[in-house]
Amino acid sequence: MTVQKPFDRILARRVIYRGHEYGLSLVELFDTEVRISPFEAETHSTRFVDGTIEITHTPDGRPTLLTRN
């Protein structure tokens, strides 16, 4: 079994994704997958956004970020 590692990990105060809004959350971005989970503890190598990020997808399915403050 292969465990896929995220190519980016972000902690944001507010996350908007597919019409849903999340409070303080950890976002993990993979090739074509997005995982959002509530913040529980600090994780090494995680960027922090003190504001809002909106996640969309490119035509080929890769997640992209828009940062709002």
Short mmCIF file of N, CA, C and O in Angstrom, two decimals:
data_model
loop_
_atom_site.label_atom_id
_atom_site.label_comp_id
_atom_site.label_asym_id
_atom_site.label_seq_id
_atom_site.Cartn_x
_atom_site.Cartn_y
_atom_site.Cartn_z
N MET A 1 0.85 -1.18 0.00
CA MET A 1 0.00 0.00 0.00
C MET A 1 0.89 1.24 0.00
O MET A 1 1.80 1.38 0.80
N THR A 2 0.60 2.18 -0.89
CA THR A 2 1.35 3.41 -0.99
C THR A 2 0.57 4.54 -0.33
O THR A 2 -0.62 4.70 -0.58
N VAL A 3 1.23 5.31 0.51
CA VAL A 3 0.61 6.45 1.15
C VAL A 3 0.99 7.69 0.37
O VAL A 3 2.17 7.98 0.20
N GLN A 4 -0.01 8.39 -0.13
CA GLN A 4 0.24 9.60 -0.91
C GLN A 4 0.47 10.76 0.04
O GLN A 4 -0.30 11.00 0.96
N LYS A 5 1.56 11.50 -0.16
CA LYS A 5 1.87 12.67 0.66
C LYS A 5 1.34 13.91 -0.04
O LYS A 5 1.40 14.02 -1.26
N PRO A 6 0.83 14.88 0.74
CA PRO A 6 0.33 16.11 0.12
C PRO A 6 1.47 16.93 -0.47
O PRO A 6 2.58 16.90 0.03
N PHE A 7 1.17 17.66 -1.57
CA PHE A 7 2.20 18.52 -2.12
C PHE A 7 2.13 19.90 -1.47
O PHE A 7 3.04 20.70 -1.61
N ASP A 8 1.07 20.16 -0.69
CA ASP A 8 0.99 21.40 0.05
C ASP A 8 0.07 21.20 1.25
O ASP A 8 -0.92 20.46 1.16
N ARG A 9 0.42 21.83 2.35
CA ARG A 9 -0.39 21.75 3.58
C ARG A 9 -0.51 23.17 4.13
O ARG A 9 0.48 23.86 4.32
N ILE A 10 -1.76 23.60 4.37
CA ILE A 10 -2.02 24.97 4.78
C ILE A 10 -3.01 24.97 5.94
O ILE A 10 -4.01 24.24 5.91
N LEU A 11 -2.75 25.81 6.92
CA LEU A 11 -3.70 26.07 7.99
C LEU A 11 -4.27 27.45 7.73
O LEU A 11 -3.52 28.42 7.59
N ALA A 12 -5.60 27.54 7.63
CA ALA A 12 -6.23 28.83 7.32
C ALA A 12 -7.37 29.11 8.29
O ALA A 12 -8.04 28.19 8.75
N ARG A 13 -7.55 30.39 8.57
CA ARG A 13 -8.64 30.79 9.48
C ARG A 13 -10.00 30.48 8.88
O ARG A 13 -10.94 30.15 9.57
N ARG A 14 -10.12 30.61 7.56
CA ARG A 14 -11.39 30.35 6.88
C ARG A 14 -11.08 29.73 5.53
O ARG A 14 -10.20 30.19 4.81
N VAL A 15 -11.84 28.68 5.18
CA VAL A 15 -11.65 27.98 3.91
C VAL A 15 -12.99 27.91 3.19
O VAL A 15 -14.02 27.58 3.79
N ILE A 16 -12.98 28.22 1.89
CA ILE A 16 -14.16 28.08 1.05
C ILE A 16 -13.83 27.03 -0.01
O ILE A 16 -12.84 27.16 -0.73
N TYR A 17 -14.68 26.01 -0.09
CA TYR A 17 -14.45 24.94 -1.05
C TYR A 17 -15.78 24.32 -1.46
O TYR A 17 -16.55 23.87 -0.61
N ARG A 18 -16.07 24.35 -2.74
CA ARG A 18 -17.29 23.77 -3.32
C ARG A 18 -18.56 24.22 -2.60
O ARG A 18 -19.42 23.42 -2.27
N GLY A 19 -18.62 25.53 -2.34
CA GLY A 19 -19.81 26.11 -1.75
C GLY A 19 -19.93 25.97 -0.24
O GLY A 19 -20.90 26.43 0.35
N HIS A 20 -18.96 25.35 0.40
CA HIS A 20 -18.98 25.20 1.85
C HIS A 20 -17.92 26.10 2.47
O HIS A 20 -16.86 26.32 1.88
N GLU A 21 -18.21 26.61 3.66
CA GLU A 21 -17.25 27.42 4.40
C GLU A 21 -16.86 26.69 5.67
O GLU A 21 -17.70 26.12 6.35
N TYR A 22 -15.57 26.70 5.96
CA TYR A 22 -15.02 26.02 7.12
C TYR A 22 -14.26 27.04 7.95
O TYR A 22 -13.60 27.91 7.42
N GLY A 23 -14.34 26.91 9.27
CA GLY A 23 -13.56 27.75 10.17
C GLY A 23 -12.11 27.29 10.15
O GLY A 23 -11.66 26.65 9.20
N LEU A 24 -11.37 27.58 11.20
CA LEU A 24 -9.95 27.24 11.28
C LEU A 24 -9.74 25.78 10.89
O LEU A 24 -10.19 24.87 11.59
N SER A 25 -9.09 25.57 9.75
CA SER A 25 -8.96 24.22 9.20
C SER A 25 -7.59 23.97 8.60
O SER A 25 -6.91 24.89 8.15
N LEU A 26 -7.25 22.70 8.57
CA LEU A 26 -6.04 22.22 7.91
C LEU A 26 -6.44 21.74 6.52
O LEU A 26 -7.35 20.92 6.38
N VAL A 27 -5.76 22.25 5.49
CA VAL A 27 -6.05 21.87 4.11
C VAL A 27 -4.83 21.14 3.57
O VAL A 27 -3.71 21.64 3.64
N GLU A 28 -5.06 19.95 3.03
CA GLU A 28 -3.99 19.18 2.39
C GLU A 28 -4.34 19.03 0.92
O GLU A 28 -5.43 18.59 0.58
N LEU A 29 -3.40 19.46 0.06
CA LEU A 29 -3.61 19.41 -1.39
C LEU A 29 -2.78 18.29 -1.98
O LEU A 29 -1.57 18.21 -1.74
N PHE A 30 -3.43 17.45 -2.76
CA PHE A 30 -2.76 16.37 -3.48
C PHE A 30 -2.89 16.65 -4.97
O PHE A 30 -3.36 17.72 -5.35
N ASP A 31 -2.48 15.73 -5.82
CA ASP A 31 -2.54 15.97 -7.27
C ASP A 31 -3.93 16.42 -7.72
O ASP A 31 -4.06 17.42 -8.41
N THR A 32 -4.97 15.67 -7.37
CA THR A 32 -6.33 16.04 -7.77
C THR A 32 -7.30 15.98 -6.60
O THR A 32 -8.50 16.07 -6.78
N GLU A 33 -6.80 15.86 -5.41
CA GLU A 33 -7.64 15.68 -4.22
C GLU A 33 -7.37 16.78 -3.21
O GLU A 33 -6.26 17.28 -3.08
N VAL A 34 -8.43 17.17 -2.50
CA VAL A 34 -8.34 18.16 -1.43
C VAL A 34 -8.90 17.52 -0.17
O VAL A 34 -9.98 16.95 -0.19
N ARG A 35 -8.16 17.62 0.93
CA ARG A 35 -8.64 17.13 2.22
C ARG A 35 -8.69 18.30 3.18
O ARG A 35 -7.71 19.01 3.35
N ILE A 36 -9.84 18.47 3.82
CA ILE A 36 -10.02 19.56 4.79
C ILE A 36 -10.42 18.93 6.11
O ILE A 36 -11.34 18.11 6.17
N SER A 37 -9.71 19.31 7.16
CA SER A 37 -10.03 18.77 8.49
C SER A 37 -9.92 19.90 9.51
O SER A 37 -9.16 20.85 9.32
N PRO A 38 -10.68 19.79 10.59
CA PRO A 38 -10.60 20.81 11.63
C PRO A 38 -9.20 20.85 12.24
O PRO A 38 -8.53 19.82 12.34
N PHE A 39 -8.78 22.04 12.64
CA PHE A 39 -7.47 22.18 13.28
C PHE A 39 -7.50 21.52 14.65
O PHE A 39 -8.39 21.79 15.45
N GLU A 40 -6.54 20.65 14.92
CA GLU A 40 -6.44 19.99 16.21
C GLU A 40 -5.10 20.26 16.89
O GLU A 40 -5.04 20.43 18.09
N ALA A 41 -4.02 20.25 16.11
CA ALA A 41 -2.68 20.47 16.65
C ALA A 41 -1.77 20.96 15.53
O ALA A 41 -2.02 20.70 14.36
N GLU A 42 -0.72 21.67 15.92
CA GLU A 42 0.22 22.16 14.92
C GLU A 42 0.93 20.99 14.24
O GLU A 42 1.25 20.00 14.87
N THR A 43 1.15 21.14 12.94
CA THR A 43 1.82 20.13 12.15
C THR A 43 3.05 20.76 11.50
O THR A 43 2.96 21.87 10.96
N HIS A 44 4.17 20.07 11.53
CA HIS A 44 5.41 20.57 10.94
C HIS A 44 5.22 20.88 9.45
O HIS A 44 4.49 20.20 8.76
N SER A 45 5.87 21.91 8.98
CA SER A 45 5.89 22.31 7.56
C SER A 45 4.51 22.71 7.04
O SER A 45 4.18 22.44 5.89
N THR A 46 3.73 23.35 7.89
CA THR A 46 2.41 23.82 7.48
C THR A 46 2.42 25.34 7.39
O THR A 46 2.78 26.02 8.35
N ARG A 47 2.02 25.86 6.23
CA ARG A 47 1.90 27.31 6.06
C ARG A 47 0.64 27.79 6.78
O ARG A 47 -0.35 27.08 6.82
N PHE A 48 0.68 29.02 7.29
CA PHE A 48 -0.49 29.59 7.95
C PHE A 48 -0.98 30.79 7.16
O PHE A 48 -0.19 31.65 6.77
N VAL A 49 -2.29 30.83 6.90
CA VAL A 49 -2.91 31.97 6.24
C VAL A 49 -3.87 32.61 7.25
O VAL A 49 -4.85 31.98 7.65
N ASP A 50 -3.55 33.82 7.65
CA ASP A 50 -4.38 34.53 8.62
C ASP A 50 -5.48 35.27 7.87
O ASP A 50 -5.51 36.50 7.80
N GLY A 51 -6.35 34.49 7.25
CA GLY A 51 -7.43 35.05 6.43
C GLY A 51 -8.18 33.91 5.78
O GLY A 51 -8.27 32.81 6.33
N THR A 52 -8.69 34.17 4.59
CA THR A 52 -9.52 33.21 3.87
C THR A 52 -8.80 32.69 2.64
O THR A 52 -8.16 33.45 1.92
N ILE A 53 -8.92 31.38 2.40
CA ILE A 53 -8.47 30.82 1.12
C ILE A 53 -9.69 30.18 0.45
O ILE A 53 -10.56 29.62 1.11
N GLU A 54 -9.73 30.32 -0.86
CA GLU A 54 -10.76 29.66 -1.65
C GLU A 54 -10.07 28.66 -2.56
O GLU A 54 -9.09 28.99 -3.22
N ILE A 55 -10.57 27.44 -2.58
CA ILE A 55 -9.96 26.38 -3.37
C ILE A 55 -10.83 26.11 -4.58
O ILE A 55 -12.05 25.91 -4.45
N THR A 56 -10.22 26.13 -5.76
CA THR A 56 -10.91 25.77 -7.00
C THR A 56 -10.07 24.71 -7.69
O THR A 56 -9.03 24.30 -7.17
N HIS A 57 -10.50 24.26 -8.86
CA HIS A 57 -9.75 23.26 -9.61
C HIS A 57 -9.50 23.77 -11.02
O HIS A 57 -10.36 24.41 -11.62
N THR A 58 -8.32 23.45 -11.55
CA THR A 58 -8.00 23.77 -12.93
C THR A 58 -8.77 22.80 -13.83
O THR A 58 -9.30 21.79 -13.35
N PRO A 59 -8.83 23.06 -15.14
CA PRO A 59 -9.53 22.14 -16.03
C PRO A 59 -9.01 20.69 -15.98
O PRO A 59 -9.77 19.75 -16.20
N ASP A 60 -7.73 20.53 -15.65
CA ASP A 60 -7.20 19.15 -15.56
C ASP A 60 -7.38 18.54 -14.17
O ASP A 60 -6.89 17.45 -13.89
N GLY A 61 -8.10 19.25 -13.27
CA GLY A 61 -8.43 18.68 -11.98
C GLY A 61 -7.52 19.03 -10.82
O GLY A 61 -7.78 18.64 -9.69
N ARG A 62 -6.45 19.77 -11.08
CA ARG A 62 -5.51 20.12 -10.00
C ARG A 62 -6.08 21.25 -9.16
O ARG A 62 -6.61 22.22 -9.68
N PRO A 63 -5.98 21.16 -7.83
CA PRO A 63 -6.48 22.23 -6.97
C PRO A 63 -5.61 23.48 -7.04
O PRO A 63 -4.39 23.39 -7.18
N THR A 64 -6.24 24.63 -6.99
CA THR A 64 -5.55 25.92 -6.96
C THR A 64 -6.13 26.75 -5.82
O THR A 64 -7.27 26.56 -5.40
N LEU A 65 -5.36 27.70 -5.34
CA LEU A 65 -5.77 28.53 -4.20
C LEU A 65 -5.89 29.98 -4.59
O LEU A 65 -5.10 30.51 -5.37
N LEU A 66 -6.89 30.63 -4.01
CA LEU A 66 -7.04 32.08 -4.09
C LEU A 66 -7.06 32.56 -2.65
O LEU A 66 -7.86 32.07 -1.83
N THR A 67 -6.17 33.47 -2.29
CA THR A 67 -6.10 33.97 -0.92
C THR A 67 -6.85 35.28 -0.83
O THR A 67 -6.66 36.17 -1.66
N ARG A 68 -7.71 35.39 0.18
CA ARG A 68 -8.44 36.63 0.43
C ARG A 68 -8.14 37.06 1.86
O ARG A 68 -7.98 36.24 2.73
N ASN A 69 -8.11 38.34 2.09
CA ASN A 69 -7.90 38.84 3.46
C ASN A 69 -8.98 39.83 3.82
O ASN A 69 -9.68 40.33 3.12
#
